[in-house]
Amino acid sequence: MKIDGDVGITFDDVLLKPRRSRVSSRKEVSTSTFFTRNIRLNIPIVSSPMDTVTEHSMAITIARLGGIGVIHRFISIDKQVDEVNKVKRAENIVINDPYKIGKYATVKDVRKVFEDKGVSGLLVVDDGERLIGIVTSRDILFQPDDRPVTEIMTPREKLIVAHQGIDLEEAKKLLWEYRIEKLPIVDDEWHINGLITAADIIKKIQYPEAARDKKGRLLVAAAVGIKGDYMKRAERLYEAEVDALVIDIAHGHMDRALETIKELKNSFGDDVDVIGGNIATYEGAKDIIKYGSDAVRVGIGPGSTCTTRIVAGVGVPQLTAIIEAYRAAREYNIPVIADGGIRNPGDIVKALAAGASTVMIGRLFAGTDESPGPVILRNGKRYKMFRGMASFVARLGKELRMSNIDEGDIGEYSYSTEGVEAFIEYRGSVEDVVKRLVAGLRAGMSYLGAFDIEELRLNAEFIRITDASVKESYPHDILLW
Ligand code: XMP
């Protein structure tokens, strides 16, 4: 037995000392950072791979704001791939392979594709895959299910189309001139080469800070495990051109988890970044890097729904864990992701000052419009569900979905949980949450005279505080409105 004489610390144990600053406006600072060895973001924010946090809607919004979302793995492979596709297609100046439907389809078929794929328009093609029309959500309004698509679509004769090589300005001109929203790109025989949509162009202008891949599509990551069909899942996600694979397990410093990093790196090379974790020590960080991890995901037990520290007695206070992981990661120039326990913008500033390059967030993003799941009314207030991925309900749900469990074994699951289920007050769009976090980060950077995140780390000087100081930090001795 060994005992570490040092006391571990977390966010509320410290403050950052202000210092003389050359920053005169918070707009001057850059929040650009690295998520992994090869992936740059415009804000240091990542949404957690939890089934009540990140599917396509969350990932799209976070990427538009400059961060990245990690699609959770507690769904079938097909569904997870579909979620990645939805992000990759969300805004693309030219969609190379737009969704199509055959000429024998009915209104019912069109509705189903709209719903499944989350689109509002489809190209209609003949047996030779040539464009014969476009059908949009407006065309199917009030139409009976069995009506043929060819009767309600806008037919080829009335379509405005473009040819390959059209540039953005020309496309904008055509969309405006003809007051249309979709511009198919076709060859001389009406074979489809792509689709330009007004909505995508508007989004590109609206979100100049979006995090994009080399083809201009939004960035997205996806989680995989280390058991069962994880390799098949990883291959399908790779084929869908996911930007990073996150090996999403509670104890990432385990032989099997390390082997998985190597296996994924050997299979996909540098085409996709692989993230190992979670770890909470210098040795853990070093080992996952040695096995090929392109980032270090840090956090054993700091998450809002985690009970690992209570159930297993294991964990490291999060700020100490970040400092330790960074000590290893900086030797290899690998970014650190501080995962869990972020409750306010100040925690992000502290995490980055301690060595993280990004923070991963669950709870603050749950309960928003973009998190999966319905809004529930309880005692006159609106809530959404939120749960730890090692909670009873989440684990049971997964096992039942994958048909891995007999009903008789359900009771067993209640013994081995490391997370809880909760209600979170509904709080509108995640966009507002992210903007508040980034504004706080910019404020923190300006207090420390940091023009970028690296300077924040270099300039940071933490001061240990007492419980009395924590009390002083929060609004006190007043009657809050
Ligand atoms: P926050 O505090 O942002 O943390 O909600 C999100 C992170 O919590 C982790 N997580 C869990 N940890 N048991 C755990 O010990 C769980 O059931 C659980 N579910 C999520 C995860 O790392 C996530 O990113």
mmCIF file of C-alpha atoms in Angstrom, residues 226-414:
data_model
loop_
_atom_site.group_PDB
_atom_site.id
_atom_site.type_symbol
_atom_site.label_atom_id
_atom_site.label_comp_id
_atom_site.label_asym_id
_atom_site.label_seq_id
_atom_site.Cartn_x
_atom_site.Cartn_y
_atom_site.Cartn_z
ATOM 1 C CA ILE A 226 -14.023 -2.276 -26.493
ATOM 2 C CA LYS A 227 -16.260 -5.349 -26.574
ATOM 3 C CA GLY A 228 -18.601 -7.173 -28.955
ATOM 4 C CA ASP A 229 -19.101 -5.497 -32.311
ATOM 5 C CA TYR A 230 -16.892 -2.477 -31.556
ATOM 6 C CA MET A 231 -14.607 -3.061 -34.576
ATOM 7 C CA LYS A 232 -17.563 -3.304 -36.948
ATOM 8 C CA ARG A 233 -18.980 -0.126 -35.405
ATOM 9 C CA ALA A 234 -15.647 1.647 -35.808
ATOM 10 C CA GLU A 235 -15.340 0.542 -39.436
ATOM 11 C CA ARG A 236 -18.822 1.776 -40.319
ATOM 12 C CA LEU A 237 -18.187 5.111 -38.584
ATOM 13 C CA TYR A 238 -14.874 5.394 -40.414
ATOM 14 C CA GLU A 239 -16.633 4.761 -43.724
ATOM 15 C CA ALA A 240 -19.109 7.514 -42.829
ATOM 16 C CA GLU A 241 -16.048 9.796 -42.534
ATOM 17 C CA VAL A 242 -16.379 10.524 -38.844
ATOM 18 C CA ASP A 243 -13.546 12.830 -37.753
ATOM 19 C CA ALA A 244 -12.604 11.094 -34.505
ATOM 20 C CA LEU A 245 -13.355 7.845 -32.685
ATOM 21 C CA VAL A 246 -13.663 8.089 -28.909
ATOM 22 C CA ILE A 247 -13.061 4.862 -26.997
ATOM 23 C CA ASP A 248 -15.709 5.558 -24.431
ATOM 24 C CA ILE A 249 -15.117 3.503 -21.313
ATOM 25 C CA ALA A 250 -14.978 4.236 -17.623
ATOM 26 C CA HIS A 251 -11.474 2.828 -17.026
ATOM 27 C CA GLY A 252 -9.301 3.619 -20.009
ATOM 28 C CA HIS A 253 -6.100 2.536 -18.270
ATOM 29 C CA MET A 254 -6.865 -1.123 -18.742
ATOM 30 C CA ASP A 255 -4.860 -3.493 -20.955
ATOM 31 C CA ARG A 256 -7.845 -4.251 -23.159
ATOM 32 C CA ALA A 257 -8.579 -0.541 -23.671
ATOM 33 C CA LEU A 258 -4.955 0.186 -24.562
ATOM 34 C CA GLU A 259 -4.977 -2.662 -27.088
ATOM 35 C CA THR A 260 -8.118 -1.192 -28.647
ATOM 36 C CA ILE A 261 -6.377 2.144 -29.261
ATOM 37 C CA LYS A 262 -3.619 0.298 -31.083
ATOM 38 C CA GLU A 263 -6.092 -1.823 -33.036
ATOM 39 C CA LEU A 264 -8.019 1.232 -34.245
ATOM 40 C CA LYS A 265 -4.849 3.136 -35.121
ATOM 41 C CA ASN A 266 -3.497 0.139 -37.041
ATOM 42 C CA SER A 267 -6.765 -0.255 -38.929
ATOM 43 C CA PHE A 268 -7.364 3.360 -39.913
ATOM 44 C CA GLY A 269 -3.947 5.033 -39.756
ATOM 45 C CA ASP A 270 -4.053 8.798 -39.678
ATOM 46 C CA ASP A 271 -7.403 9.022 -41.504
ATOM 47 C CA VAL A 272 -9.286 9.255 -38.233
ATOM 48 C CA ASP A 273 -8.074 10.410 -34.842
ATOM 49 C CA VAL A 274 -8.542 7.995 -31.939
ATOM 50 C CA ILE A 275 -9.114 9.118 -28.364
ATOM 51 C CA GLY A 276 -8.380 6.839 -25.436
ATOM 52 C CA GLY A 277 -9.608 7.255 -21.856
ATOM 53 C CA ASN A 278 -10.841 7.937 -19.383
ATOM 54 C CA ILE A 279 -7.769 8.231 -17.230
ATOM 55 C CA ALA A 280 -6.912 10.365 -14.193
ATOM 56 C CA THR A 281 -3.162 9.926 -13.640
ATOM 57 C CA TYR A 282 0.187 10.763 -15.211
ATOM 58 C CA GLU A 283 0.808 7.057 -15.909
ATOM 59 C CA GLY A 284 -2.623 6.614 -17.467
ATOM 60 C CA ALA A 285 -2.085 9.553 -19.810
ATOM 61 C CA LYS A 286 1.365 8.355 -20.773
ATOM 62 C CA ASP A 287 0.194 4.823 -21.524
ATOM 63 C CA ILE A 288 -2.720 5.807 -23.735
ATOM 64 C CA ILE A 289 -0.440 8.166 -25.671
ATOM 65 C CA LYS A 290 2.150 5.417 -26.092
ATOM 66 C CA TYR A 291 -0.535 3.146 -27.523
ATOM 67 C CA GLY A 292 -1.394 5.811 -30.104
ATOM 68 C CA SER A 293 -4.116 8.006 -28.597
ATOM 69 C CA ASP A 294 -4.463 11.364 -30.358
ATOM 70 C CA ALA A 295 -5.883 13.058 -27.263
ATOM 71 C CA VAL A 296 -6.125 12.323 -23.554
ATOM 72 C CA ARG A 297 -9.615 12.250 -22.042
ATOM 73 C CA VAL A 298 -9.353 12.921 -18.319
ATOM 74 C CA GLY A 299 -11.924 12.308 -15.618
ATOM 75 C CA ILE A 300 -12.688 9.478 -13.223
ATOM 76 C CA GLY A 301 -15.744 10.410 -11.235
ATOM 77 C CA PRO A 302 -16.124 14.213 -11.546
ATOM 78 C CA GLY A 303 -19.260 14.039 -13.728
ATOM 79 C CA SER A 304 -22.561 15.304 -12.378
ATOM 80 C CA THR A 305 -24.234 11.873 -12.653
ATOM 81 C CA CYS A 306 -21.207 9.797 -11.607
ATOM 82 C CA THR A 307 -21.132 7.681 -8.500
ATOM 83 C CA THR A 308 -17.847 5.878 -9.236
ATOM 84 C CA ARG A 309 -16.066 7.553 -6.331
ATOM 85 C CA ILE A 310 -18.824 6.517 -3.943
ATOM 86 C CA VAL A 311 -19.380 3.012 -5.304
ATOM 87 C CA ALA A 312 -15.788 2.034 -6.021
ATOM 88 C CA GLY A 313 -13.860 4.461 -3.832
ATOM 89 C CA VAL A 314 -11.777 5.362 -6.870
ATOM 90 C CA GLY A 315 -11.028 8.690 -8.537
ATOM 91 C CA VAL A 316 -8.812 11.761 -8.567
ATOM 92 C CA PRO A 317 -10.142 15.267 -7.925
ATOM 93 C CA GLN A 318 -10.533 16.732 -11.382
ATOM 94 C CA LEU A 319 -8.104 19.661 -11.342
ATOM 95 C CA THR A 320 -5.300 17.448 -10.056
ATOM 96 C CA ALA A 321 -6.189 14.848 -12.689
ATOM 97 C CA ILE A 322 -5.943 17.478 -15.439
ATOM 98 C CA ILE A 323 -2.582 18.754 -14.134
ATOM 99 C CA GLU A 324 -1.204 15.205 -13.969
ATOM 100 C CA ALA A 325 -2.482 14.253 -17.429
ATOM 101 C CA TYR A 326 -1.094 17.457 -18.905
ATOM 102 C CA ARG A 327 2.320 16.738 -17.392
ATOM 103 C CA ALA A 328 2.437 13.587 -19.540
ATOM 104 C CA ALA A 329 0.603 14.953 -22.581
ATOM 105 C CA ARG A 330 2.815 17.982 -23.057
ATOM 106 C CA GLU A 331 5.861 15.722 -23.467
ATOM 107 C CA TYR A 332 4.200 14.410 -26.629
ATOM 108 C CA ASN A 333 2.293 17.535 -27.654
ATOM 109 C CA ILE A 334 -1.060 15.754 -27.317
ATOM 110 C CA PRO A 335 -4.169 17.731 -26.258
ATOM 111 C CA VAL A 336 -6.023 17.007 -23.031
ATOM 112 C CA ILE A 337 -9.830 16.842 -22.828
ATOM 113 C CA ALA A 338 -11.125 17.674 -19.323
ATOM 114 C CA ASP A 339 -14.225 15.508 -19.037
ATOM 115 C CA GLY A 340 -16.886 16.097 -16.397
ATOM 116 C CA GLY A 341 -17.693 18.362 -13.491
ATOM 117 C CA ILE A 342 -17.956 21.660 -15.384
ATOM 118 C CA ARG A 343 -20.677 23.704 -13.664
ATOM 119 C CA ASN A 344 -19.967 27.247 -14.805
ATOM 120 C CA PRO A 345 -17.728 29.232 -17.199
ATOM 121 C CA GLY A 346 -15.104 29.773 -14.467
ATOM 122 C CA ASP A 347 -14.545 25.994 -14.258
ATOM 123 C CA ILE A 348 -13.664 26.000 -17.970
ATOM 124 C CA VAL A 349 -11.101 28.767 -17.448
ATOM 125 C CA LYS A 350 -9.562 26.782 -14.578
ATOM 126 C CA ALA A 351 -9.525 23.518 -16.574
ATOM 127 C CA LEU A 352 -7.756 25.172 -19.522
ATOM 128 C CA ALA A 353 -5.344 27.025 -17.243
ATOM 129 C CA ALA A 354 -4.447 23.672 -15.668
ATOM 130 C CA GLY A 355 -3.497 22.180 -19.031
ATOM 131 C CA ALA A 356 -6.657 21.039 -20.803
ATOM 132 C CA SER A 357 -7.162 22.047 -24.428
ATOM 133 C CA THR A 358 -10.908 21.382 -24.370
ATOM 134 C CA VAL A 359 -13.618 20.560 -21.849
ATOM 135 C CA MET A 360 -16.259 17.874 -22.292
ATOM 136 C CA ILE A 361 -19.722 18.712 -21.011
ATOM 137 C CA GLY A 362 -22.794 16.621 -20.208
ATOM 138 C CA ARG A 363 -25.123 18.170 -17.639
ATOM 139 C CA LEU A 364 -24.947 21.770 -18.841
ATOM 140 C CA PHE A 365 -26.072 20.635 -22.296
ATOM 141 C CA ALA A 366 -28.780 18.243 -21.110
ATOM 142 C CA GLY A 367 -32.263 19.706 -20.835
ATOM 143 C CA THR A 368 -31.840 21.786 -24.004
ATOM 144 C CA ASP A 369 -33.765 21.685 -27.272
ATOM 145 C CA GLU A 370 -30.840 19.897 -28.907
ATOM 146 C CA SER A 371 -30.478 17.056 -26.372
ATOM 147 C CA PRO A 372 -32.344 13.826 -27.237
ATOM 148 C CA GLY A 373 -35.616 13.029 -25.486
ATOM 149 C CA PRO A 374 -38.934 14.723 -24.886
ATOM 150 C CA VAL A 375 -39.795 17.638 -22.611
ATOM 151 C CA ILE A 376 -41.706 16.347 -19.568
ATOM 152 C CA LEU A 377 -44.163 18.371 -17.515
ATOM 153 C CA ARG A 378 -43.878 17.857 -13.730
ATOM 154 C CA ASN A 379 -45.651 19.977 -11.137
ATOM 155 C CA GLY A 380 -46.138 22.698 -13.720
ATOM 156 C CA LYS A 381 -42.456 22.871 -14.686
ATOM 157 C CA ARG A 382 -40.729 21.596 -17.812
ATOM 158 C CA TYR A 383 -37.895 19.053 -17.550
ATOM 159 C CA LYS A 384 -35.875 16.634 -19.669
ATOM 160 C CA MET A 385 -34.339 13.342 -18.595
ATOM 161 C CA PHE A 386 -30.619 13.114 -17.937
ATOM 162 C CA ARG A 387 -28.725 10.057 -16.805
ATOM 163 C CA GLY A 388 -25.245 8.694 -16.311
ATOM 164 C CA MET A 389 -24.293 6.089 -18.881
ATOM 165 C CA ALA A 390 -23.417 3.655 -16.095
ATOM 166 C CA SER A 391 -26.751 4.226 -14.378
ATOM 167 C CA PHE A 392 -29.262 1.425 -13.994
ATOM 168 C CA VAL A 393 -31.723 2.682 -16.611
ATOM 169 C CA ALA A 394 -29.051 3.481 -19.212
ATOM 170 C CA ARG A 395 -27.264 0.146 -18.822
ATOM 171 C CA LEU A 396 -30.444 -1.851 -18.786
ATOM 172 C CA GLY A 397 -31.781 0.016 -21.830
ATOM 173 C CA LYS A 398 -28.639 -0.792 -23.766
ATOM 174 C CA GLU A 399 -28.625 -4.474 -22.847
ATOM 175 C CA LEU A 400 -32.321 -4.841 -23.690
ATOM 176 C CA ARG A 401 -31.870 -3.062 -27.036
ATOM 177 C CA MET A 402 -28.947 -5.315 -27.921
ATOM 178 C CA SER A 403 -30.906 -8.342 -26.636
ATOM 179 C CA ASN A 404 -27.969 -9.219 -24.382
ATOM 180 C CA ILE A 405 -30.016 -9.868 -21.273
ATOM 181 C CA ASP A 406 -32.847 -12.066 -20.024
ATOM 182 C CA GLU A 407 -35.590 -10.360 -18.080
ATOM 183 C CA GLY A 408 -34.737 -12.573 -15.119
ATOM 184 C CA ASP A 409 -31.295 -10.948 -14.838
ATOM 185 C CA ILE A 410 -32.589 -7.396 -14.638
ATOM 186 C CA GLY A 411 -32.270 -7.277 -10.844
ATOM 187 C CA GLU A 412 -28.533 -8.008 -11.165
ATOM 188 C CA TYR A 413 -28.078 -4.731 -12.966
ATOM 189 C CA SER A 414 -29.235 -2.686 -10.035
#
